[in-house]
Amino acid sequence: MAVTSLRICDASMMSSERAPEELDEVNPRTRPRRPNTTLDSDGVRNERIRSLKNTRKGHIANVTAKVNEVIELLSDERNLQEVKEKITTSKEAFRKFGEAHRNYAAELVNEEEKTKCMEYSSREEEKFTEICRQVLDWISRVEENLFGCFTSSGF
C-alpha cells in the first residue's frame, strides 16, 4: 500500500512558493492595489524631518569645532588677531545652525517635539552666548595690555 503525501496550504506558505504560472494570473474579481497616500505623505514628512534634524546636528557640530579652535588660541595673547577672525567664523557657523534649526522646527507638528526643540535651541544659544562673552572679555584684556604697553613705552 502506497502512502501519498498531501500538502496542506496554510497561512505560513508564501506566495513565492506558488508555481510561476500562478503568479502571472490576475484575479478579475479583486480591485487593483493603490498605495496608501496617508502613509506615504507621513513617511515623506518623517524623512524630511529626519534630514533637517541631521543637517542641524551637522551645523552644531561645526559650531563646536570652531569654538574649540578659538578656546585653544586663548592660551597665548599673541593669537589676538587669529582669535578675532575665528570668533567671527564661529558666529557665522552659529547663524547657519540657527537657520537649520528654524527649518527643522518649522516642520514639527507634535507639541512635545516643538517644546523640546525650543529648549534645545535655548540651551545652545545660551552656551554660545556665554563663550562669546568670555572670548570678548579676553580680547578686551589683551588689547588693554597691548595699549598699556604702548603708552608706558612712550608710543
mmCIF file of C-alpha atoms in Angstrom:
data_model
loop_
_atom_site.group_PDB
_atom_site.id
_atom_site.type_symbol
_atom_site.label_atom_id
_atom_site.label_comp_id
_atom_site.label_asym_id
_atom_site.label_seq_id
_atom_site.Cartn_x
_atom_site.Cartn_y
_atom_site.Cartn_z
ATOM 1 C CA MET A 1 0.000 0.000 0.000
ATOM 2 C CA ALA A 2 1.471 3.305 -1.060
ATOM 3 C CA VAL A 3 1.135 6.353 1.122
ATOM 4 C CA THR A 4 0.754 9.624 -0.660
ATOM 5 C CA SER A 5 1.693 12.879 0.918
ATOM 6 C CA LEU A 6 -0.840 15.666 0.983
ATOM 7 C CA ARG A 7 0.356 19.195 1.152
ATOM 8 C CA ILE A 8 -1.977 21.410 3.105
ATOM 9 C CA CYS A 9 -1.887 25.093 2.311
ATOM 10 C CA ASP A 10 -1.860 27.299 5.368
ATOM 11 C CA ALA A 11 -1.128 30.922 6.146
ATOM 12 C CA SER A 12 2.542 30.201 6.610
ATOM 13 C CA MET A 13 3.020 29.417 2.912
ATOM 14 C CA MET A 14 4.483 32.278 0.969
ATOM 15 C CA SER A 15 3.213 33.382 -2.415
ATOM 16 C CA SER A 16 6.690 32.717 -3.748
ATOM 17 C CA GLU A 17 6.006 29.009 -3.193
ATOM 18 C CA ARG A 18 3.420 29.118 -5.970
ATOM 19 C CA ALA A 19 4.252 27.980 -9.427
ATOM 20 C CA PRO A 20 5.411 30.791 -11.734
ATOM 21 C CA GLU A 21 2.342 30.405 -13.942
ATOM 22 C CA GLU A 22 0.116 31.049 -10.903
ATOM 23 C CA LEU A 23 1.899 34.319 -10.127
ATOM 24 C CA ASP A 24 1.130 35.762 -13.555
ATOM 25 C CA GLU A 25 -2.591 35.190 -13.237
ATOM 26 C CA VAL A 26 -4.717 38.113 -12.107
ATOM 27 C CA ASN A 27 -7.985 37.529 -10.345
ATOM 28 C CA PRO A 28 -10.572 39.663 -12.152
ATOM 29 C CA ARG A 29 -12.731 39.904 -9.011
ATOM 30 C CA THR A 30 -10.134 41.773 -6.915
ATOM 31 C CA ARG A 31 -9.603 45.501 -7.201
ATOM 32 C CA PRO A 32 -6.163 46.814 -8.118
ATOM 33 C CA ARG A 33 -3.967 47.880 -5.216
ATOM 34 C CA ARG A 34 -3.456 51.596 -4.670
ATOM 35 C CA PRO A 35 -0.738 52.999 -2.455
ATOM 36 C CA ASN A 36 -1.819 54.422 0.880
ATOM 37 C CA THR A 37 -1.221 58.115 0.319
ATOM 38 C CA THR A 38 -1.649 58.925 4.018
ATOM 39 C CA LEU A 39 1.197 56.626 4.980
ATOM 40 C CA ASP A 40 3.262 57.843 2.060
ATOM 41 C CA SER A 41 2.887 61.534 2.979
ATOM 42 C CA ASP A 42 3.651 60.748 6.641
ATOM 43 C CA GLY A 43 6.724 58.838 5.539
ATOM 44 C CA VAL A 44 7.861 61.700 3.333
ATOM 45 C CA ARG A 45 7.321 64.221 6.161
ATOM 46 C CA ASN A 46 9.161 61.995 8.657
ATOM 47 C CA GLU A 47 12.060 61.589 6.245
ATOM 48 C CA ARG A 48 12.203 65.358 5.714
ATOM 49 C CA ILE A 49 12.212 65.944 9.484
ATOM 50 C CA ARG A 50 14.982 63.382 9.931
ATOM 51 C CA SER A 51 17.032 65.014 7.205
ATOM 52 C CA LEU A 52 16.553 68.508 8.654
ATOM 53 C CA LYS A 53 17.481 67.265 12.125
ATOM 54 C CA ASN A 54 20.671 65.698 10.750
ATOM 55 C CA THR A 55 21.504 68.953 8.974
ATOM 56 C CA ARG A 56 21.014 70.818 12.247
ATOM 57 C CA LYS A 57 23.290 68.319 14.032
ATOM 58 C CA GLY A 58 25.974 68.893 11.420
ATOM 59 C CA HIS A 59 25.800 72.650 11.888
ATOM 60 C CA ILE A 60 26.034 72.492 15.678
ATOM 61 C CA ALA A 61 28.995 70.105 15.353
ATOM 62 C CA ASN A 62 30.662 72.679 13.104
ATOM 63 C CA VAL A 63 29.994 75.401 15.707
ATOM 64 C CA THR A 64 31.523 73.219 18.420
ATOM 65 C CA ALA A 65 34.638 72.564 16.327
ATOM 66 C CA LYS A 66 35.115 76.271 15.565
ATOM 67 C CA VAL A 67 34.576 77.272 19.206
ATOM 68 C CA ASN A 68 37.123 74.670 20.317
ATOM 69 C CA GLU A 69 39.655 76.181 17.904
ATOM 70 C CA VAL A 70 39.064 79.605 19.459
ATOM 71 C CA ILE A 71 39.379 78.271 23.004
ATOM 72 C CA GLU A 72 42.735 76.652 22.170
ATOM 73 C CA LEU A 73 44.048 80.013 20.950
ATOM 74 C CA LEU A 74 43.166 81.822 24.188
ATOM 75 C CA SER A 75 46.254 80.425 25.891
ATOM 76 C CA ASP A 76 48.544 82.895 24.132
ATOM 77 C CA GLU A 77 47.988 86.649 23.796
ATOM 78 C CA ARG A 78 49.907 86.639 20.512
ATOM 79 C CA ASN A 79 46.883 84.916 18.970
ATOM 80 C CA LEU A 80 44.739 88.047 19.282
ATOM 81 C CA GLN A 81 44.147 88.584 15.567
ATOM 82 C CA GLU A 82 43.504 84.901 14.894
ATOM 83 C CA VAL A 83 41.024 84.754 17.804
ATOM 84 C CA LYS A 84 39.151 87.728 16.325
ATOM 85 C CA GLU A 85 38.986 86.032 12.932
ATOM 86 C CA LYS A 86 37.930 82.666 14.313
ATOM 87 C CA ILE A 87 35.259 84.086 16.611
ATOM 88 C CA THR A 88 33.777 85.757 13.535
ATOM 89 C CA THR A 89 33.678 82.432 11.677
ATOM 90 C CA SER A 90 32.192 80.810 14.795
ATOM 91 C CA LYS A 91 29.406 83.397 14.813
ATOM 92 C CA GLU A 92 28.714 82.708 11.140
ATOM 93 C CA ALA A 93 28.588 78.962 11.855
ATOM 94 C CA PHE A 94 26.146 79.612 14.704
ATOM 95 C CA ARG A 95 23.988 81.731 12.391
ATOM 96 C CA LYS A 96 23.823 78.793 9.965
ATOM 97 C CA PHE A 97 22.903 76.493 12.858
ATOM 98 C CA GLY A 98 20.083 78.880 13.778
ATOM 99 C CA GLU A 99 18.802 78.800 10.214
ATOM 100 C CA ALA A 100 18.930 74.990 10.114
ATOM 101 C CA HIS A 101 17.204 74.868 13.494
ATOM 102 C CA ARG A 102 14.362 77.124 12.304
ATOM 103 C CA ASN A 103 13.898 74.968 9.197
ATOM 104 C CA TYR A 104 13.703 71.842 11.371
ATOM 105 C CA ALA A 105 11.360 73.430 13.922
ATOM 106 C CA ALA A 106 9.002 74.618 11.175
ATOM 107 C CA GLU A 107 8.321 71.013 10.139
ATOM 108 C CA LEU A 108 7.432 69.726 13.617
ATOM 109 C CA VAL A 109 3.751 69.150 14.372
ATOM 110 C CA ASN A 110 3.883 67.426 17.761
ATOM 111 C CA GLU A 111 3.732 69.943 20.631
ATOM 112 C CA GLU A 112 6.108 67.928 22.811
ATOM 113 C CA GLU A 113 8.672 67.810 19.999
ATOM 114 C CA LYS A 114 8.269 71.562 19.465
ATOM 115 C CA THR A 115 8.871 72.212 23.163
ATOM 116 C CA LYS A 116 11.989 70.015 23.234
ATOM 117 C CA CYS A 117 13.211 71.729 20.079
ATOM 118 C CA MET A 118 12.820 75.208 21.605
ATOM 119 C CA GLU A 119 14.571 74.103 24.802
ATOM 120 C CA TYR A 120 17.452 72.644 22.806
ATOM 121 C CA SER A 121 17.839 75.851 20.836
ATOM 122 C CA SER A 122 17.754 77.972 24.002
ATOM 123 C CA ARG A 123 20.453 75.845 25.667
ATOM 124 C CA GLU A 124 22.720 76.022 22.619
ATOM 125 C CA GLU A 125 22.215 79.769 22.294
ATOM 126 C CA GLU A 126 22.985 80.315 25.997
ATOM 127 C CA LYS A 127 26.175 78.240 25.729
ATOM 128 C CA PHE A 128 27.325 80.070 22.607
ATOM 129 C CA THR A 129 26.500 83.491 24.046
ATOM 130 C CA GLU A 130 28.488 82.713 27.196
ATOM 131 C CA ILE A 131 31.500 81.544 25.177
ATOM 132 C CA CYS A 132 31.360 84.683 23.040
ATOM 133 C CA ARG A 133 31.194 86.835 26.175
ATOM 134 C CA GLN A 134 34.273 85.101 27.594
ATOM 135 C CA VAL A 135 36.170 85.485 24.320
ATOM 136 C CA LEU A 136 35.249 89.161 24.020
ATOM 137 C CA ASP A 137 36.390 89.712 27.623
ATOM 138 C CA TRP A 138 39.707 88.028 26.759
ATOM 139 C CA ILE A 139 40.080 90.224 23.654
ATOM 140 C CA SER A 140 39.420 93.346 25.745
ATOM 141 C CA ARG A 141 42.015 92.340 28.359
ATOM 142 C CA VAL A 142 44.642 91.575 25.733
ATOM 143 C CA GLU A 143 44.013 94.846 23.892
ATOM 144 C CA GLU A 144 44.212 96.762 27.184
ATOM 145 C CA ASN A 145 47.525 95.061 27.936
ATOM 146 C CA LEU A 146 48.827 95.944 24.471
ATOM 147 C CA PHE A 147 47.608 99.531 24.764
ATOM 148 C CA GLY A 148 49.173 99.768 28.222
ATOM 149 C CA CYS A 149 52.485 98.526 26.814
ATOM 150 C CA PHE A 150 52.406 101.148 24.056
ATOM 151 C CA THR A 151 51.564 104.031 26.390
ATOM 152 C CA SER A 152 54.140 103.066 29.009
ATOM 153 C CA SER A 153 56.885 102.772 26.417
ATOM 154 C CA GLY A 154 56.221 106.259 25.033
ATOM 155 C CA PHE A 155 54.331 105.401 21.839
#
